[in-house]
Structure formats: structure tokens, C-alpha cells
Short mmCIF file of C-alpha atoms in Angstrom, two decimals:
data_model
loop_
_atom_site.label_atom_id
_atom_site.label_comp_id
_atom_site.label_asym_id
_atom_site.label_seq_id
_atom_site.Cartn_x
_atom_site.Cartn_y
_atom_site.Cartn_z
CA MET E 1 115.58 88.67 100.71
CA VAL E 2 115.94 86.13 99.25
CA ARG E 3 116.33 86.74 95.21
CA HIS E 4 116.00 84.02 92.20
CA SER E 5 115.79 84.75 88.85
CA PHE E 6 115.50 82.24 85.14
CA SER E 7 113.11 83.08 81.87
CA ALA E 8 110.20 81.86 81.78
CA MET E 9 107.35 82.77 78.99
CA GLY E 10 109.71 84.52 77.13
CA THR E 11 110.84 87.40 79.86
CA THR E 12 112.59 87.36 82.76
CA VAL E 13 110.59 86.39 85.41
CA GLU E 14 111.77 87.14 89.12
CA LEU E 15 110.83 86.09 92.90
CA PHE E 16 111.47 88.25 95.74
CA VAL E 17 110.75 86.52 99.31
CA GLU E 18 111.48 87.60 102.85
CA ALA E 19 112.39 84.69 104.34
CA GLU E 20 115.96 83.08 105.66
CA GLU E 21 115.35 79.81 104.06
CA ALA E 22 112.90 79.27 100.44
CA SER E 23 114.70 77.21 98.17
CA ALA E 24 111.73 74.50 98.65
CA GLU E 25 108.97 77.79 97.61
CA LEU E 26 111.45 78.94 94.54
CA GLU E 27 112.22 75.47 92.83
CA ALA E 28 108.02 74.79 93.45
CA ALA E 29 107.36 78.40 92.09
CA GLU E 30 109.35 78.19 89.36
CA ALA E 31 108.39 74.56 88.54
CA GLU E 32 104.80 76.05 88.42
CA PHE E 33 105.89 78.71 86.21
CA GLU E 34 107.12 75.81 83.01
CA ARG E 35 103.30 74.04 83.56
CA LEU E 36 102.04 77.46 83.39
CA GLU E 37 103.13 78.17 79.78
CA GLN E 38 102.74 74.63 78.52
CA VAL E 39 99.61 75.57 79.33
CA MET E 40 98.72 79.19 78.04
CA SER E 41 102.12 79.36 75.19
CA ARG E 42 101.06 80.25 71.65
CA PHE E 43 104.14 79.41 70.63
CA ARG E 44 104.14 75.74 71.86
CA PRO E 45 102.99 73.17 69.38
CA THR E 46 101.85 70.73 72.32
CA SER E 47 100.23 73.64 74.72
CA GLU E 48 96.47 73.60 75.28
CA LEU E 49 95.64 76.69 73.66
CA SER E 50 97.79 75.31 70.67
CA ARG E 51 95.89 72.66 71.10
CA LEU E 52 92.35 74.30 72.02
CA ASN E 53 93.23 76.96 68.68
CA ARG E 54 93.66 74.23 66.11
CA ALA E 55 90.46 72.35 67.18
CA GLY E 56 88.03 75.21 68.38
CA GLU E 57 87.10 73.34 71.44
CA LEU E 58 88.51 71.34 74.29
CA ASP E 59 88.25 69.59 77.47
CA ALA E 60 90.39 71.80 78.99
CA SER E 61 92.13 71.62 82.00
CA ALA E 62 91.06 74.04 85.47
CA ASP E 63 94.06 76.44 84.52
CA LEU E 64 93.24 76.71 80.98
CA ALA E 65 89.55 77.18 81.48
CA ASP E 66 90.15 79.87 84.46
CA VAL E 67 92.40 82.16 82.39
CA VAL E 68 90.48 82.18 79.29
CA LYS E 69 87.17 82.84 81.84
CA CYS E 70 89.27 85.40 83.38
CA ALA E 71 89.92 86.63 79.75
CA LEU E 72 86.02 87.35 79.02
CA ASP E 73 85.62 89.34 81.92
CA ALA E 74 88.00 91.57 81.35
CA LYS E 75 86.09 91.95 77.25
CA ALA E 76 83.34 92.56 79.38
CA SER E 77 84.49 95.09 81.68
CA THR E 78 86.69 96.92 79.22
CA ARG E 79 83.84 97.02 76.63
CA GLY E 80 86.14 95.31 75.00
CA ARG E 81 89.47 96.98 74.79
CA PHE E 82 90.69 93.72 76.19
CA ASP E 83 89.86 90.98 73.93
CA ALA E 84 91.49 87.77 73.81
CA THR E 85 90.55 87.06 70.49
CA VAL E 86 93.39 89.08 69.01
CA HIS E 87 96.11 85.93 68.01
CA ASP E 88 95.30 86.16 64.19
CA ALA E 89 95.55 89.82 64.10
CA LEU E 90 98.79 89.45 66.13
CA VAL E 91 100.07 86.87 63.78
CA ALA E 92 98.73 89.14 60.67
CA ALA E 93 100.59 92.20 61.54
CA GLY E 94 103.99 89.72 61.90
CA TYR E 95 104.39 88.42 65.77
CA ASP E 96 103.43 84.75 64.48
CA ARG E 97 106.50 83.29 66.17
CA THR E 98 108.39 84.17 69.54
CA PHE E 99 109.36 87.48 69.57
CA ASP E 100 112.84 86.93 69.82
CA ASP E 101 112.32 85.25 66.37
CA VAL E 102 110.55 88.33 64.45
CA PRO E 103 112.39 89.61 62.26
CA THR E 104 112.72 93.60 62.66
CA ASP E 105 111.97 94.27 59.26
CA ALA E 106 110.03 92.13 56.91
CA PRO E 107 107.63 92.64 53.71
CA ALA E 108 103.87 93.37 53.94
CA ALA E 109 101.90 92.49 56.64
CA CYS E 110 99.20 90.87 55.70
CA GLU E 111 95.74 92.00 56.34
CA PRO E 112 94.03 93.38 59.64
CA ALA E 113 92.33 89.74 61.00
CA ARG E 114 88.64 89.83 62.19
CA CYS E 115 88.26 89.65 66.41
CA GLY E 116 86.36 89.73 68.95
CA GLY E 117 84.51 86.28 67.85
CA GLY E 118 82.43 84.14 69.85
CA VAL E 119 84.42 82.04 72.75
CA ALA E 120 82.35 79.92 75.52
CA VAL E 121 83.47 77.67 78.30
CA GLU E 122 81.52 75.55 80.19
CA GLY E 123 83.08 73.84 82.76
CA THR E 124 85.99 73.31 81.99
CA ARG E 125 85.19 72.52 77.92
CA ILE E 126 86.23 75.49 75.94
CA MET E 127 84.36 76.66 72.36
CA LEU E 128 85.40 78.83 69.82
CA ASP E 129 83.42 79.82 67.67
CA PRO E 130 85.21 78.86 63.80
CA GLY E 131 87.96 81.13 62.91
CA THR E 132 88.20 82.11 66.39
CA ARG E 133 91.64 82.09 67.98
CA LEU E 134 93.07 83.03 71.48
CA ASP E 135 96.53 84.17 72.36
CA LEU E 136 96.49 84.60 76.05
CA GLY E 137 100.07 86.81 75.63
CA GLY E 138 97.82 89.54 77.98
CA ILE E 139 97.48 88.01 80.49
CA GLY E 140 98.58 85.37 81.14
CA LYS E 141 102.12 86.24 82.63
CA GLY E 142 99.70 88.35 85.32
CA PHE E 143 98.16 85.02 85.74
CA ALA E 144 101.20 83.07 86.41
CA ALA E 145 102.70 85.54 88.76
CA GLU E 146 99.41 85.53 90.81
CA ARG E 147 99.69 81.62 90.59
CA VAL E 148 103.25 81.65 91.81
CA ALA E 149 103.26 84.50 94.75
CA THR E 150 100.39 82.14 96.22
CA LEU E 151 102.79 79.39 96.16
CA LEU E 152 105.83 81.64 97.15
CA SER E 153 104.14 83.34 100.07
CA LEU E 154 104.37 80.21 102.35
CA ALA E 155 107.57 81.31 102.66
CA GLY E 156 107.20 84.61 103.69
CA PRO E 157 106.20 87.69 101.91
CA CYS E 158 106.61 88.04 97.99
CA LEU E 159 107.10 89.62 94.63
CA VAL E 160 106.71 87.79 92.05
CA SER E 161 107.45 89.33 88.23
CA ALA E 162 107.40 88.33 85.59
CA GLY E 163 108.82 90.79 82.93
CA GLY E 164 107.45 93.29 84.82
CA ASP E 165 103.96 92.83 85.75
CA ILE E 166 104.14 91.89 88.88
CA ALA E 167 102.15 90.55 91.73
CA VAL E 168 102.27 91.05 95.41
CA ARG E 169 102.03 89.06 98.87
CA GLY E 170 102.47 90.76 102.51
CA VAL E 171 104.12 93.45 102.83
CA PRO E 172 108.16 93.50 103.54
CA SER E 173 109.97 94.60 106.90
CA THR E 174 110.59 98.30 104.91
CA GLY E 175 106.70 98.17 104.82
CA THR E 176 106.64 98.47 101.22
CA TRP E 177 107.66 96.94 97.44
CA PRO E 178 109.65 99.85 95.84
CA VAL E 179 108.99 98.59 92.35
CA ALA E 180 110.71 101.55 89.42
CA VAL E 181 108.29 102.98 86.65
CA SER E 182 110.86 105.03 85.24
CA ASP E 183 114.37 106.39 85.96
CA GLU E 184 112.27 109.21 88.09
CA LEU E 185 109.66 107.19 89.17
CA THR E 186 109.51 104.63 91.81
CA LEU E 187 106.20 103.19 93.10
CA GLY E 188 105.31 101.24 96.28
CA LEU E 189 103.69 98.47 95.92
CA THR E 190 101.97 97.55 99.60
CA ARG E 191 99.22 94.30 97.81
CA GLY E 192 97.77 94.17 94.48
CA GLY E 193 99.42 93.74 91.49
CA LEU E 194 101.11 96.54 89.13
CA ALA E 195 101.76 95.97 85.23
CA THR E 196 103.08 98.11 82.34
CA SER E 197 101.83 98.36 79.39
CA GLY E 198 103.55 99.94 75.55
CA ALA E 199 104.62 100.11 72.31
CA GLU E 200 108.42 100.98 73.27
CA ARG E 201 109.48 97.99 72.77
CA ARG E 202 108.08 94.65 71.20
CA ARG E 203 108.05 96.16 68.23
CA TRP E 204 109.27 95.27 64.45
CA ARG E 205 108.69 97.21 61.11
CA ARG E 206 106.60 95.72 58.08
CA ASN E 207 107.26 96.78 54.35
CA GLY E 208 109.53 100.72 56.93
CA VAL E 209 105.73 100.38 58.29
CA GLU E 210 106.45 100.20 62.17
CA HIS E 211 104.31 97.74 64.39
CA HIS E 212 104.23 96.59 67.49
CA HIS E 213 102.14 94.00 69.64
CA LEU E 214 99.49 95.59 71.31
CA ILE E 215 96.74 95.31 69.30
CA ASP E 216 93.10 97.43 68.60
CA PRO E 217 90.30 94.62 68.64
CA ALA E 218 88.12 97.21 67.25
CA THR E 219 90.82 97.35 64.10
CA GLY E 220 92.66 94.26 64.03
CA ARG E 221 95.59 96.30 64.49
CA PRO E 222 98.54 97.48 66.04
CA ALA E 223 96.76 100.72 68.23
CA ALA E 224 97.37 103.96 67.58
CA SER E 225 97.64 105.47 70.86
CA ASP E 226 99.02 108.79 71.95
CA LEU E 227 100.05 106.86 75.14
CA LEU E 228 103.51 105.44 74.76
CA ARG E 229 103.17 103.26 78.16
CA VAL E 230 100.59 102.09 80.71
CA THR E 231 101.82 101.26 84.29
CA ALA E 232 98.77 100.20 85.83
CA ILE E 233 98.09 99.01 89.46
CA GLY E 234 95.16 97.13 90.16
CA SER E 235 93.86 94.60 92.73
CA ASP E 236 95.97 91.59 91.49
CA ALA E 237 98.03 91.83 88.57
CA VAL E 238 95.47 90.02 85.99
CA GLU E 239 93.62 93.34 86.78
CA ALA E 240 96.88 95.21 86.38
CA GLU E 241 98.06 93.89 83.45
CA VAL E 242 93.90 94.13 81.28
CA LEU E 243 94.09 98.04 82.83
CA ALA E 244 97.31 99.21 81.55
CA THR E 245 96.43 97.19 77.94
CA SER E 246 92.88 99.08 78.30
CA ILE E 247 94.05 102.15 79.08
CA PHE E 248 96.47 102.05 76.77
CA ILE E 249 94.28 101.14 73.17
CA GLY E 250 92.23 103.81 74.92
CA GLY E 251 94.58 107.03 74.97
CA LEU E 252 95.00 109.86 77.15
CA GLU E 253 91.68 111.54 76.91
CA GLU E 254 89.88 108.42 78.02
CA ALA E 255 92.53 107.73 80.93
CA LEU E 256 92.41 110.98 82.44
CA ALA E 257 88.58 110.74 82.47
CA ALA E 258 88.32 107.17 83.84
CA ASP E 259 90.98 108.05 86.81
CA ALA E 260 91.82 104.89 87.27
CA PRO E 261 95.46 104.30 89.20
CA ALA E 262 98.16 104.82 87.00
CA VAL E 263 101.20 106.51 85.56
CA LEU E 264 100.91 107.06 82.08
CA LEU E 265 103.54 108.09 79.55
CA THR E 266 102.63 109.83 76.13
CA VAL E 267 103.93 109.97 72.99
CA ASP E 268 105.49 113.28 73.47
CA GLY E 269 107.33 113.16 76.29
CA ARG E 270 105.21 114.15 79.81
CA THR E 271 104.43 111.71 82.62
CA VAL E 272 101.02 111.78 83.80
CA ILE E 273 100.10 110.37 87.04
CA THR E 274 96.31 109.34 87.77
CA GLY E 275 94.59 107.90 90.09
CA GLY E 276 95.69 109.19 93.78
CA LEU E 277 99.30 107.78 92.90
CA ALA E 278 101.45 110.91 93.60
CA MET H 1 3.30 52.95 167.55
CA THR H 2 3.71 56.30 168.60
CA SER H 3 7.05 54.51 170.51
CA HIS H 4 8.25 52.97 167.57
CA VAL H 5 8.71 56.24 165.37
CA ALA H 6 10.73 57.33 168.42
CA ARG H 7 12.74 54.77 168.63
CA LEU H 8 13.33 54.72 165.13
CA TYR H 9 13.91 58.99 164.61
CA ALA H 10 16.56 58.10 167.67
CA LEU H 11 18.07 55.74 166.38
CA VAL H 12 18.46 57.37 162.80
CA ALA H 13 19.32 60.79 165.22
CA GLY H 14 22.05 58.62 166.66
CA VAL H 15 23.56 57.45 163.57
CA LEU H 16 23.50 60.38 162.13
CA ALA H 17 25.66 62.13 165.19
CA PHE H 18 27.83 59.07 165.29
CA PHE H 19 29.20 59.92 161.68
CA LEU H 20 28.96 63.36 161.77
CA ALA H 21 31.52 62.95 165.37
CA TRP H 22 33.66 60.00 163.05
CA ALA H 23 33.49 62.66 160.54
CA GLY H 24 34.81 65.35 162.52
CA VAL H 25 37.30 63.18 164.39
CA THR H 26 38.98 61.68 160.96
CA ALA H 27 39.34 65.58 159.76
CA HIS H 28 41.71 65.72 162.67
CA PRO H 29 41.98 69.11 162.35
CA TRP H 30 43.98 70.35 165.47
CA ALA H 31 46.77 67.84 164.58
CA ALA H 32 47.56 69.61 160.65
CA LYS H 33 47.49 73.07 162.33
CA SER H 34 49.95 72.27 164.73
CA THR H 35 52.24 70.07 162.66
CA VAL H 36 52.29 73.66 160.04
CA THR H 37 52.59 76.15 162.57
CA GLN H 38 55.02 74.17 164.58
CA ASP H 39 57.39 71.53 162.15
CA PRO H 40 60.44 73.82 162.03
CA ARG H 41 62.31 72.38 158.61
CA LEU H 42 58.95 73.23 157.08
CA VAL H 43 59.29 77.04 157.58
CA ALA H 44 62.64 76.84 156.79
CA LEU H 45 62.70 75.10 153.43
CA THR H 46 59.93 77.51 152.94
CA ALA H 47 62.16 80.23 154.05
CA ARG H 48 64.83 79.33 152.11
CA GLN H 49 62.81 79.25 148.57
CA GLN H 50 61.42 82.58 149.18
CA ARG H 51 65.29 83.32 149.77
CA ILE H 52 66.46 81.25 146.48
CA GLN H 53 63.12 82.76 144.39
CA VAL H 54 64.34 86.17 144.97
CA GLU H 55 68.55 85.70 144.05
CA SER H 56 67.05 83.85 141.12
CA VAL H 57 65.06 87.07 140.00
CA ARG H 58 67.60 89.47 141.06
CA ALA H 59 70.50 87.05 139.33
CA GLN H 60 68.37 86.89 136.32
CA LYS H 61 68.05 90.96 136.48
CA LEU H 62 72.11 90.77 135.82
CA VAL H 63 72.52 88.32 133.61
CA ALA H 64 70.44 89.82 131.07
CA GLN H 65 71.79 93.95 132.07
CA ARG H 66 75.64 92.21 131.46
CA TRP H 67 74.57 90.71 128.67
CA ALA H 68 72.85 93.81 127.09
CA LEU H 69 76.08 95.49 128.14
CA TYR H 70 78.11 92.79 125.71
CA HIS H 71 76.42 93.24 123.04
CA ARG H 72 76.73 97.26 122.71
CA ALA H 73 80.80 96.19 123.65
CA LEU H 74 79.99 94.04 120.56
CA ALA H 75 78.39 96.37 118.65
CA ASN H 76 81.07 99.00 119.02
CA HIS H 77 84.05 96.61 118.61
CA ASN H 78 82.21 95.57 115.46
CA THR H 79 81.97 98.69 114.10
CA ALA H 80 84.99 100.18 114.45
CA ALA H 81 86.51 97.34 112.98
CA THR H 82 84.51 98.18 109.82
CA ALA H 83 85.91 101.44 110.03
CA ALA H 84 89.08 100.15 110.04
CA GLN H 85 88.73 98.03 107.52
CA SER H 86 86.71 100.57 105.33
CA VAL H 87 89.87 103.13 105.33
CA ALA H 88 92.74 99.87 104.69
CA VAL H 89 90.68 99.29 101.68
CA ALA H 90 90.02 103.03 100.84
CA ALA H 91 94.22 103.85 101.41
CA PRO H 92 95.57 103.45 98.30
CA ALA H 93 97.70 100.29 97.25
CA ALA H 94 100.47 102.21 95.65
CA ARG H 95 102.01 105.51 95.78
CA VAL H 96 104.88 107.23 94.91
CA VAL H 97 108.18 106.54 96.76
CA THR H 98 111.60 107.62 97.11
CA LEU H 99 113.16 103.93 98.32
CA PRO H 100 116.02 102.57 95.68
CA PRO H 101 114.16 100.32 93.47
CA LEU H 102 113.90 96.17 94.37
CA VAL H 103 112.37 95.74 90.57
CA VAL H 104 111.61 97.95 87.56
CA THR H 105 108.04 97.11 85.48
CA ARG H 106 108.73 97.59 81.82
CA VAL H 107 106.76 96.88 78.80
CA SER H 108 106.64 93.40 79.07
#
């Protein structure tokens, strides 16, 4: 098993390939992450996304158009629980720079910003309603993991983890890709994707109040959930990311009713497994 | 006068008899009959044609039977493949395992 890791998209990316030699594919995979970060990052002023957010419309690359279409599909499939128009709400909550540079404590955050502005994609032209800006942090890592997994699969069965958002291609000789969800629980993944969303990391304080990065589009504030962390399984990493975020925002009761394949950690410390994973 | 008329009738009857005889000889009925019944190559060809027609019908029936068998086998194969695919899709993409983890998922 060949392993390679590097930093990208504000997190650690780990690549695993079951092959004797995969240096060319690993190099291409790392370059692809860098290229996609330059497309999707809201923290890089020269990225395509930053140009779109400034101008309100853009003749974008096929990659940006694809990921925005994915975000629109996700919004529709989660009835608005997942929404890429949370950019201004994140900024208002204090997440206005790369997370490493966000002060852990600071004066009061701004008033919550409106979410849910109109977004349209025609071919590769993207148009935003006035005052609407996009954040692709909730979907971009999964999107990149899927793209890179496709590249890497040329060398053999592979797993791509972008800070825990995981895409796999093929099955290793052990029969499954073991992924630790917690200290006590490991899931074996054979296809599709897996992702984790939660409020236990990427937290900061404003005027003594805890904030986190998962915005509820209905309120424009960090979601007040009875879940601390959600790990979800999807047909790919993008679907898993969207599912994990929407389950987190929806809360435990809704998650139990939906019974999607997921591992839920509640704020009172219980681990609940749904969707037939046990 | 009477003898002229009689001669004329006799002449017409003679000409008619001549043409009838000519037609009879030209029809050559004895020759055709003897050729059909006697030429062994034609007899052999006819017999062969009939044999080939029978064999052709038999071959067409055999092909139809084998084609039907092939279609039944193909349908069974497709049904089995669809069922196997449904089972694979229905199988969970993930389950709890006791293997040592390769990687950790966390809030990204």
C-alpha cells in the first residue's frame, strides 16, 4: 500500500493506493488538489470563486460550474438544509479568513446575514443574485476527493481523504477500507464516500459566545443542533458531505426518522448508528 | 361440275389430313415421353432436389429450436445478472468492522 500526504484546502490530504508504484499518479493527484483549490477557495482573492463573489456573475471553468451545480442539487435534495449561499453568514459569524487565522476569541460577531439568494448556472456561466456570495467549503473537499480518486484509480484501488472527507475507488486486498469514526468505532468502506460534519472542531468565540462553521441557512447563524458530530455514507464523497451537514443541522430526531446510513454523536455523548451500518 | 366439287372437297380433305399429320409428327409425343423417363441425370437431379428440400426444412427446424434454446438461456442469464446486481447495490457500502483503521474521518 502506497501512502502519500500533504496539506491542501486548509486540511491534511491523505492518499492510499494499493499498487507497487504510483509516483506519477500521486504527483498528478497533488497537482489536481492545488488546481481545484485555486478554483474553489473563498480565501484566495485570485480564485475563480472569489472573482465570482466579487462580480456576481462569471464565465467560469467547467469545474466551478460543476461544483456549483452540485451545490444547487444538494440544496434541492436537502430542502435547503445544505446551502452554499452561507458565505456572508460565515463571515458575519467571524469565519472571515482561513481558519488558522481566525481569532479564537474576539468582540461580538456581526448580525447574522441572509442566506438563500438566487444562483443560476447556464452552461458554464454562473449568475448570483445581488448580495449573494457562495462558500463551497461544505462541498469542495468531497468534490476534489472524488476528482482525485478518479485520477489515482489508474494506479489501482485507492482511497482519498481530504481532511476526513473520503472517496474510494475499488476494493483493497483486505476486502474493505477501514475508516476510524471514533476511538471505538471503525467502518469498513467498500464503495462510494464517507464524510464527517460537526461542531467539535472549527470553533471560536465571539463576545464569549461559542460559534462553529456549520451555518443553518434558515437562521443565518451557526446551527443549534443536539448532535455534536455526524459521519455519513453516500454514493460518493459529495453526497456524504451534504448528507452529514444536513443531518447535523436537522438534529437527532430527524436523523432517526430518515434512517440514512450514518454514525451520530449526540451532545450528551451517545453514539447512535443508523441506516443499517451496525 | 359434280366431279369438280368432289375433287375440290377431296383436295381440301387431303390438305387438312396433311396438316393434321404434320402437327402430329411435329408434337413428337413419343420422343418427349421417352426422354423424361429415360434420362438418368434428370432423374438423379430431381431426386437430389427433393432430398435437399427435405434437408433444408429439417435444418430450419433445428435452427429455430436452437435459437429458442439460446434465447431462453440468455434470458435466464440476464435475470441472474440483474438479481446479482440488485444484491450488490442493496449491500451496504459500509459496515462496522474490527480491522485496524487505515485512516480517520473527522470534522474537516
